Amino acid sequence: MPRTLWIDTDERLFTWDQTRLPFESVVIALAGEADCAHAITSMQVRGAPLIGAVGAYGLALALRERADDAALAQALQRLNATRPTAVNLRWALERVRDRVLPLPVAARADAAWQEAGRLCDDDVACNAQIGHHGGRLLQALAPRAGVLQILTHCNAGRLATVDHGTALAPVYALHAQGVPLHVWVDETRPRNQGASLTAWELADRGVPHTVVSDNAGGLLMREGRVDAVLVGCDRVARNGDVANKIGTYLKALAARDNRVPFYVACPVSTIDPRAPDGAAIPIEERSPREVTHIRGRDPLGQLVDVQIVPDGSAALNPAFDVTPARLVDALITERGPCAASEPALARLLQDDR
Ligand code: MRU
């Protein structure tokens, strides 16, 4: 499988439609800003770093139509509004804007396209470093049964990034080194990114894994069957509070109660110095239909949505939650592990290598 986002020899941009996985591998072309915005809002692409990368290309494509200051600001605003919680989107859009703003209007579209490409290459390099640092941290744990047991929530693998993943980067690094490991994969209702995407990509790489219901993690930790919880994240506030897929907070509570280390893997671009704490992070609320219905494959092989609640029952669908910094044992970034605290994060951000 190539990168999650790639351009062909004719400079056309492609990705996988993640709403069709794990049953169908469908490639979609992103030919303009509208395609990129639609891919993000409909979750054909998802995961903080990948959303940022698609947003960056979306801005570059918008500038092919009009590239004056007003058009640039409007396209940035439109793309930034596609999903609210992952800060990588804003970060990526601002990176492209800052690169092209000083240039003559006629030079902006090409420069933005090049910058989006560099941003993707940087994402791949960052995630490889996260894999390296996270792998060392995990190897320092003494696996209770000779096989390192990792529990993860949602999908923070290669499908959520341009390549390697964040939380799964250390898993892939250790697996490639021959370290025996096994991943407990939370199904991650309501959209089942764990069952559909994490399980799919781990299977693709031959990594031993078991899908569990979202409610099983506490029992597994209590029984001593988890050596570490390792998740990705969508935004880290200045004080180290972490927003990630709904249900992450409950895993962190269970981990602390059972003395299981809780690690959060993320590139430095996921740290938002403008958010003082978790309360400042906007939590996306998605359609109740994602709770009232579930998608799967029927016996004829068709993808179908099935209703699972009584007619008329209300449903609420917050897509993310905030784990307080005190429950996070370490952030794993491309610059190395870092405490989830304001002074440690300030030092990390200053260390601009
Ligand atoms: O709603 P999603 O699927 O975009 O949510 C994704 C997550 O919560 C991931 O865990 C997070 O973005 C980290 S991605 C490397």
Short mmCIF file of C-alpha atoms and ligand atoms in Angstrom, two decimals:
data_model
loop_
_atom_site.label_atom_id
_atom_site.label_comp_id
_atom_site.label_asym_id
_atom_site.label_seq_id
_atom_site.Cartn_x
_atom_site.Cartn_y
_atom_site.Cartn_z
CA MET A 1 0.00 0.00 0.00
CA PRO A 2 1.42 3.43 -0.95
CA ARG A 3 1.18 6.47 1.30
CA THR A 4 -2.32 7.41 2.44
CA LEU A 5 -2.16 10.58 0.31
CA TRP A 6 -0.17 10.62 -2.93
CA ILE A 7 0.28 12.44 -6.24
CA ASP A 8 0.76 10.70 -9.58
CA THR A 9 3.11 11.66 -12.40
CA ASP A 10 0.46 14.10 -13.74
CA GLU A 11 0.43 15.90 -10.36
CA ARG A 12 -3.06 14.64 -9.48
CA LEU A 13 -3.85 14.02 -5.80
CA PHE A 14 -5.32 10.73 -4.55
CA THR A 15 -6.32 9.05 -1.31
CA TRP A 16 -8.34 6.09 -0.02
CA ASP A 17 -12.03 6.49 0.79
CA GLN A 18 -11.87 5.38 4.44
CA THR A 19 -15.67 5.16 4.71
CA ARG A 20 -15.44 2.04 2.48
CA LEU A 21 -12.74 0.23 4.46
CA PRO A 22 -12.25 -2.54 5.53
CA PHE A 23 -14.50 -4.13 2.93
CA GLU A 24 -13.64 -2.13 -0.21
CA SER A 25 -10.38 -0.41 -1.17
CA VAL A 26 -11.60 2.57 -3.18
CA VAL A 27 -9.21 5.29 -4.41
CA ILE A 28 -10.64 8.80 -4.81
CA ALA A 29 -9.18 11.79 -6.66
CA LEU A 30 -9.08 15.16 -4.90
CA ALA A 31 -9.21 17.59 -7.82
CA GLY A 32 -10.11 20.86 -6.10
CA GLU A 33 -10.72 22.61 -2.81
CA ALA A 34 -14.32 21.34 -2.73
CA ASP A 35 -13.17 17.69 -3.07
CA CYS A 36 -10.70 18.16 -0.20
CA ALA A 37 -13.31 19.83 2.01
CA HIS A 38 -15.86 17.12 1.23
CA ALA A 39 -13.33 14.35 1.93
CA ILE A 40 -12.67 15.86 5.38
CA THR A 41 -16.30 16.57 6.38
CA SER A 42 -17.55 13.18 5.16
CA MET A 43 -14.61 11.42 6.86
CA GLN A 44 -13.35 9.83 3.66
CA VAL A 45 -10.12 11.07 5.22
CA ARG A 46 -9.77 11.44 8.97
CA GLY A 47 -7.14 11.44 11.71
CA ALA A 48 -5.48 14.67 12.78
CA PRO A 49 -2.29 14.63 10.64
CA LEU A 50 -4.07 13.41 7.48
CA ILE A 51 -6.78 16.05 7.85
CA GLY A 52 -3.99 18.66 8.02
CA ALA A 53 -2.27 17.31 4.90
CA VAL A 54 -5.51 17.23 2.88
CA GLY A 55 -6.35 20.74 4.10
CA ALA A 56 -2.93 21.98 2.92
CA TYR A 57 -3.47 20.55 -0.57
CA GLY A 58 -7.03 21.93 -0.53
CA LEU A 59 -5.64 25.42 0.04
CA ALA A 60 -3.10 24.96 -2.76
CA LEU A 61 -5.88 23.86 -5.13
CA ALA A 62 -8.05 26.84 -4.11
CA LEU A 63 -5.17 29.19 -4.97
CA ARG A 64 -5.15 27.83 -8.54
CA GLU A 65 -8.55 29.50 -8.96
CA ARG A 66 -7.76 32.79 -7.19
CA ALA A 67 -4.72 33.67 -5.11
CA ASP A 68 -5.13 37.29 -3.95
CA ASP A 69 -5.04 37.99 -0.19
CA ALA A 70 -8.83 37.98 0.21
CA ALA A 71 -9.25 34.66 -1.65
CA LEU A 72 -6.46 33.12 0.41
CA ALA A 73 -8.06 34.20 3.70
CA GLN A 74 -11.51 32.96 2.61
CA ALA A 75 -10.26 29.55 1.45
CA LEU A 76 -8.30 29.14 4.69
CA GLN A 77 -11.42 29.94 6.70
CA ARG A 78 -13.62 27.54 4.67
CA LEU A 79 -11.17 24.66 5.00
CA ASN A 80 -10.49 25.32 8.67
CA ALA A 81 -14.22 25.02 9.38
CA THR A 82 -14.46 21.48 7.98
CA ARG A 83 -13.65 19.79 11.32
CA PRO A 84 -13.09 21.62 14.61
CA THR A 85 -11.15 19.47 17.09
CA ALA A 86 -7.87 18.40 15.45
CA VAL A 87 -5.54 21.42 15.52
CA ASN A 88 -3.28 19.98 12.81
CA LEU A 89 -5.75 21.34 10.25
CA ARG A 90 -5.28 24.95 11.38
CA TRP A 91 -1.54 24.39 11.77
CA ALA A 92 -1.19 23.03 8.22
CA LEU A 93 -3.32 25.77 6.65
CA GLU A 94 -1.35 28.48 8.44
CA ARG A 95 1.94 26.88 7.40
CA VAL A 96 0.92 27.07 3.73
CA ARG A 97 -0.47 30.61 4.16
CA ASP A 98 2.73 31.84 5.82
CA ARG A 99 4.80 30.34 3.00
CA VAL A 100 2.83 32.00 0.17
CA LEU A 101 1.66 35.32 1.64
CA PRO A 102 4.95 37.19 0.95
CA LEU A 103 4.98 35.96 -2.70
CA PRO A 104 3.50 37.65 -5.78
CA VAL A 105 -0.05 36.42 -6.45
CA ALA A 106 1.00 34.59 -9.64
CA ALA A 107 3.57 32.50 -7.77
CA ARG A 108 1.34 31.46 -4.86
CA ALA A 109 -0.48 28.37 -6.20
CA ASP A 110 2.71 26.53 -7.19
CA ALA A 111 4.48 27.47 -3.97
CA ALA A 112 1.50 26.25 -1.93
CA TRP A 113 1.47 22.92 -3.80
CA GLN A 114 5.19 22.46 -3.08
CA GLU A 115 4.68 23.38 0.58
CA ALA A 116 1.86 20.84 0.93
CA GLY A 117 4.22 18.22 -0.48
CA ARG A 118 6.94 19.16 2.02
CA LEU A 119 4.39 19.04 4.84
CA CYS A 120 3.52 15.46 3.82
CA ASP A 121 7.20 14.45 3.71
CA ASP A 122 7.69 16.05 7.14
CA ASP A 123 4.72 14.08 8.49
CA VAL A 124 6.29 10.81 7.34
CA ALA A 125 9.66 11.74 8.88
CA CYS A 126 8.02 12.86 12.17
CA ASN A 127 6.08 9.65 12.50
CA ALA A 128 9.19 7.57 11.87
CA GLN A 129 10.83 9.42 14.79
CA ILE A 130 7.74 8.86 16.97
CA GLY A 131 8.10 5.18 16.11
CA HIS A 132 11.73 5.22 17.18
CA HIS A 133 11.16 7.05 20.50
CA GLY A 134 7.95 5.19 21.31
CA GLY A 135 9.56 1.86 20.53
CA ARG A 136 12.36 2.55 23.03
CA LEU A 137 9.85 3.57 25.71
CA LEU A 138 7.78 0.43 25.19
CA GLN A 139 10.80 -1.84 25.14
CA ALA A 140 11.80 -0.54 28.56
CA LEU A 141 8.59 -2.07 29.97
CA ALA A 142 8.90 -5.64 31.13
CA PRO A 143 6.07 -7.47 29.37
CA ARG A 144 4.26 -9.62 31.87
CA ALA A 145 3.82 -12.61 29.56
CA GLY A 146 6.89 -12.24 27.29
CA VAL A 147 4.72 -10.61 24.64
CA LEU A 148 4.24 -6.84 24.82
CA GLN A 149 0.50 -6.19 25.18
CA ILE A 150 -0.63 -2.78 23.93
CA LEU A 151 -4.15 -1.40 24.00
CA THR A 152 -5.11 1.32 21.52
CA HIS A 153 -8.26 3.35 20.89
CA CYS A 154 -9.57 4.67 17.56
CA ASN A 155 -7.18 4.68 14.59
CA ALA A 156 -3.88 6.49 14.93
CA GLY A 157 -2.12 4.38 12.34
CA ARG A 158 -0.91 4.99 8.81
CA LEU A 159 -4.49 5.69 7.67
CA ALA A 160 -4.68 8.65 10.06
CA THR A 161 -1.43 10.12 8.74
CA VAL A 162 0.51 10.26 5.48
CA ASP A 163 2.43 7.15 6.58
CA HIS A 164 3.49 5.10 9.63
CA GLY A 165 0.86 6.56 11.99
CA THR A 166 1.47 8.10 15.39
CA ALA A 167 0.32 5.62 18.06
CA LEU A 168 0.92 2.69 15.69
CA ALA A 169 4.36 3.92 14.56
CA PRO A 170 6.10 2.36 17.61
CA VAL A 171 4.07 -0.83 17.08
CA TYR A 172 5.25 -1.10 13.46
CA ALA A 173 8.84 -0.24 14.46
CA LEU A 174 8.97 -2.96 17.14
CA HIS A 175 7.20 -5.50 14.92
CA ALA A 176 9.78 -4.87 12.18
CA GLN A 177 12.55 -5.51 14.76
CA GLY A 178 10.97 -8.85 15.64
CA VAL A 179 9.82 -7.84 19.13
CA PRO A 180 6.88 -10.09 20.12
CA LEU A 181 3.81 -7.91 20.63
CA HIS A 182 0.04 -8.00 20.46
CA VAL A 183 -2.43 -5.12 20.13
CA TRP A 184 -5.85 -4.94 21.79
CA VAL A 185 -7.93 -2.87 19.37
CA ASP A 186 -10.90 -0.97 20.85
CA GLU A 187 -13.75 -1.12 18.31
CA THR A 188 -14.32 2.65 18.92
CA ARG A 189 -18.02 3.27 18.59
CA PRO A 190 -19.78 5.04 17.08
CA ARG A 191 -17.79 5.02 13.81
CA ASN A 192 -15.71 1.96 14.65
CA GLN A 193 -12.36 3.32 13.49
CA GLY A 194 -10.67 0.61 15.60
CA ALA A 195 -12.64 -2.34 14.26
CA SER A 196 -12.67 -1.07 10.67
CA LEU A 197 -9.37 0.73 10.19
CA THR A 198 -6.86 -0.19 12.91
CA ALA A 199 -7.65 -3.90 12.60
CA TRP A 200 -7.42 -3.63 8.79
CA GLU A 201 -4.03 -1.97 8.73
CA LEU A 202 -2.56 -4.19 11.47
CA ALA A 203 -3.74 -7.26 9.53
CA ASP A 204 -2.21 -5.78 6.36
CA ARG A 205 1.16 -5.63 8.16
CA GLY A 206 0.81 -9.01 9.89
CA VAL A 207 0.75 -7.52 13.41
CA PRO A 208 -1.02 -9.83 15.92
CA HIS A 209 -4.13 -8.10 17.25
CA THR A 210 -7.55 -8.72 18.77
CA VAL A 211 -10.57 -6.44 18.43
CA VAL A 212 -12.41 -5.86 21.72
CA SER A 213 -15.56 -3.96 22.59
CA ASP A 214 -14.95 -0.47 23.96
CA ASN A 215 -16.01 -1.65 27.41
CA ALA A 216 -13.47 -4.50 27.68
CA GLY A 217 -10.34 -2.44 28.38
CA GLY A 218 -10.93 -2.00 32.11
CA LEU A 219 -11.26 -5.75 32.65
CA LEU A 220 -8.18 -6.52 30.54
CA MET A 221 -6.11 -4.01 32.54
CA ARG A 222 -7.38 -5.38 35.84
CA GLU A 223 -6.42 -8.89 34.75
CA GLY A 224 -2.86 -7.75 33.97
CA ARG A 225 -3.27 -8.32 30.24
CA VAL A 226 -2.22 -4.81 29.13
CA ASP A 227 1.38 -3.49 29.47
CA ALA A 228 0.64 -0.02 28.06
CA VAL A 229 -2.19 2.03 26.60
CA LEU A 230 -1.02 3.93 23.52
CA VAL A 231 -3.28 6.40 21.71
CA GLY A 232 -2.95 9.25 19.22
CA CYS A 233 -4.45 12.67 19.76
CA ASP A 234 -6.16 15.57 18.05
CA ARG A 235 -4.98 18.46 20.18
CA VAL A 236 -2.76 18.94 23.24
CA ALA A 237 -3.49 22.06 25.31
CA ARG A 238 -0.69 24.18 26.81
CA ASN A 239 -1.11 22.49 30.20
CA GLY A 240 -0.88 18.96 28.73
CA ASP A 241 -4.61 18.11 28.62
CA VAL A 242 -5.22 15.89 25.60
CA ALA A 243 -8.25 15.70 23.27
CA ASN A 244 -8.71 12.40 21.48
CA LYS A 245 -11.51 10.14 20.25
CA ILE A 246 -14.46 9.80 22.61
CA GLY A 247 -13.76 7.04 25.16
CA THR A 248 -10.05 7.81 25.53
CA TYR A 249 -10.60 9.44 28.93
CA LEU A 250 -12.19 6.25 30.33
CA LYS A 251 -9.16 4.23 29.17
CA ALA A 252 -6.85 6.70 30.93
CA LEU A 253 -8.84 6.38 34.17
CA ALA A 254 -8.73 2.59 34.03
CA ALA A 255 -5.02 2.69 33.21
CA ARG A 256 -4.21 4.90 36.21
CA ASP A 257 -6.30 2.73 38.55
CA ASN A 258 -4.38 -0.34 37.39
CA ARG A 259 -0.89 1.27 37.21
CA VAL A 260 -0.73 0.72 33.45
CA PRO A 261 1.27 3.46 31.64
CA PHE A 262 -0.89 5.70 29.44
CA TYR A 263 1.06 7.17 26.50
CA VAL A 264 -0.11 9.67 23.89
CA ALA A 265 1.76 9.77 20.56
CA CYS A 266 1.61 12.96 18.51
CA PRO A 267 3.72 15.24 16.35
CA VAL A 268 4.65 18.62 17.87
CA SER A 269 2.16 20.19 15.42
CA THR A 270 -0.66 18.70 17.54
CA ILE A 271 0.33 20.90 20.52
CA ASP A 272 -1.77 24.06 20.58
CA PRO A 273 -0.11 26.79 22.64
CA ARG A 274 -3.20 28.98 22.05
CA ALA A 275 -5.38 26.59 24.12
CA PRO A 276 -4.54 27.09 27.81
CA ASP A 277 -6.24 23.84 28.89
CA GLY A 278 -8.65 21.16 27.74
CA ALA A 279 -11.70 23.35 28.32
CA ALA A 280 -10.53 25.58 25.45
CA ILE A 281 -10.55 22.71 22.94
CA PRO A 282 -13.70 22.63 20.77
CA ILE A 283 -15.36 19.21 20.91
CA GLU A 284 -16.97 18.18 17.63
CA GLU A 285 -20.56 17.00 17.94
CA ARG A 286 -21.54 14.75 15.05
CA SER A 287 -24.84 13.42 13.76
CA PRO A 288 -26.90 11.30 16.22
CA ARG A 289 -27.37 8.89 13.30
CA GLU A 290 -23.83 7.61 13.91
CA VAL A 291 -25.10 6.38 17.31
CA THR A 292 -28.54 5.16 16.26
CA HIS A 293 -27.21 3.22 13.27
CA ILE A 294 -24.25 0.96 12.60
CA ARG A 295 -22.58 0.24 9.26
CA GLY A 296 -21.49 -3.21 8.14
CA ARG A 297 -21.50 -5.73 5.31
CA ASP A 298 -24.62 -7.80 4.69
CA PRO A 299 -24.53 -11.46 3.56
CA LEU A 300 -24.66 -10.32 -0.09
CA GLY A 301 -21.51 -8.23 0.42
CA GLN A 302 -23.28 -4.86 0.32
CA LEU A 303 -22.39 -2.08 2.78
CA VAL A 304 -25.54 -1.30 4.77
CA ASP A 305 -26.56 0.93 7.70
CA VAL A 306 -28.67 -0.86 10.32
CA GLN A 307 -30.76 0.87 13.01
CA ILE A 308 -29.92 -0.32 16.54
CA VAL A 309 -32.13 1.85 18.81
CA PRO A 310 -35.92 2.10 19.08
CA ASP A 311 -37.71 4.55 16.78
CA GLY A 312 -37.80 7.96 18.43
CA SER A 313 -35.03 7.49 21.05
CA ALA A 314 -32.81 10.55 21.33
CA ALA A 315 -29.05 10.13 20.81
CA LEU A 316 -26.06 12.39 21.51
CA ASN A 317 -22.77 12.06 19.66
CA PRO A 318 -19.76 13.99 21.03
CA ALA A 319 -16.83 12.78 18.91
CA PHE A 320 -13.93 13.57 21.25
CA ASP A 321 -13.17 13.84 24.95
CA VAL A 322 -10.41 15.43 27.01
CA THR A 323 -8.03 13.43 29.17
CA PRO A 324 -6.54 15.57 31.93
CA ALA A 325 -2.76 15.92 31.87
CA ARG A 326 -2.42 14.23 35.27
CA LEU A 327 -3.51 10.90 33.71
CA VAL A 328 -0.96 11.03 30.87
CA ASP A 329 2.37 9.34 31.67
CA ALA A 330 4.14 10.79 28.63
CA LEU A 331 3.59 12.36 25.25
CA ILE A 332 5.66 10.69 22.55
CA THR A 333 6.72 13.25 19.93
CA GLU A 334 9.25 13.31 17.11
CA ARG A 335 11.55 15.21 19.48
CA GLY A 336 11.33 12.44 22.10
CA PRO A 337 9.11 11.68 25.10
CA CYS A 338 7.79 14.69 27.00
CA ALA A 339 5.86 15.11 30.26
CA ALA A 340 2.28 16.35 29.83
CA SER A 341 2.90 19.57 31.75
CA GLU A 342 3.08 23.26 30.90
CA PRO A 343 6.83 23.71 31.60
CA ALA A 344 7.82 20.55 29.72
CA LEU A 345 5.67 21.47 26.71
CA ALA A 346 7.04 25.03 26.68
CA ARG A 347 10.60 23.61 26.60
CA LEU A 348 9.65 21.18 23.84
CA LEU A 349 8.15 23.96 21.69
CA GLN A 350 11.22 26.16 22.21
CA ASP A 351 13.48 23.33 21.12
CA ASP A 352 12.73 24.04 17.44
CA ARG A 353 15.13 21.63 15.74
O1 MRU B 1 -12.76 11.34 14.11
P1 MRU B 1 -11.42 10.84 13.65
O2 MRU B 1 -11.46 9.47 13.06
O3 MRU B 1 -10.72 11.84 12.75
O4 MRU B 1 -10.59 10.77 14.99
C1 MRU B 1 -9.26 10.38 14.96
C2 MRU B 1 -8.64 10.23 16.29
O5 MRU B 1 -9.21 10.50 17.31
C3 MRU B 1 -7.21 9.81 16.28
O6 MRU B 1 -6.93 9.01 17.38
C4 MRU B 1 -6.36 11.08 16.32
O7 MRU B 1 -6.71 11.92 15.25
C5 MRU B 1 -4.95 10.78 16.27
S1 MRU B 1 -4.50 10.46 14.60
C6 MRU B 1 -2.91 10.07 14.39
#
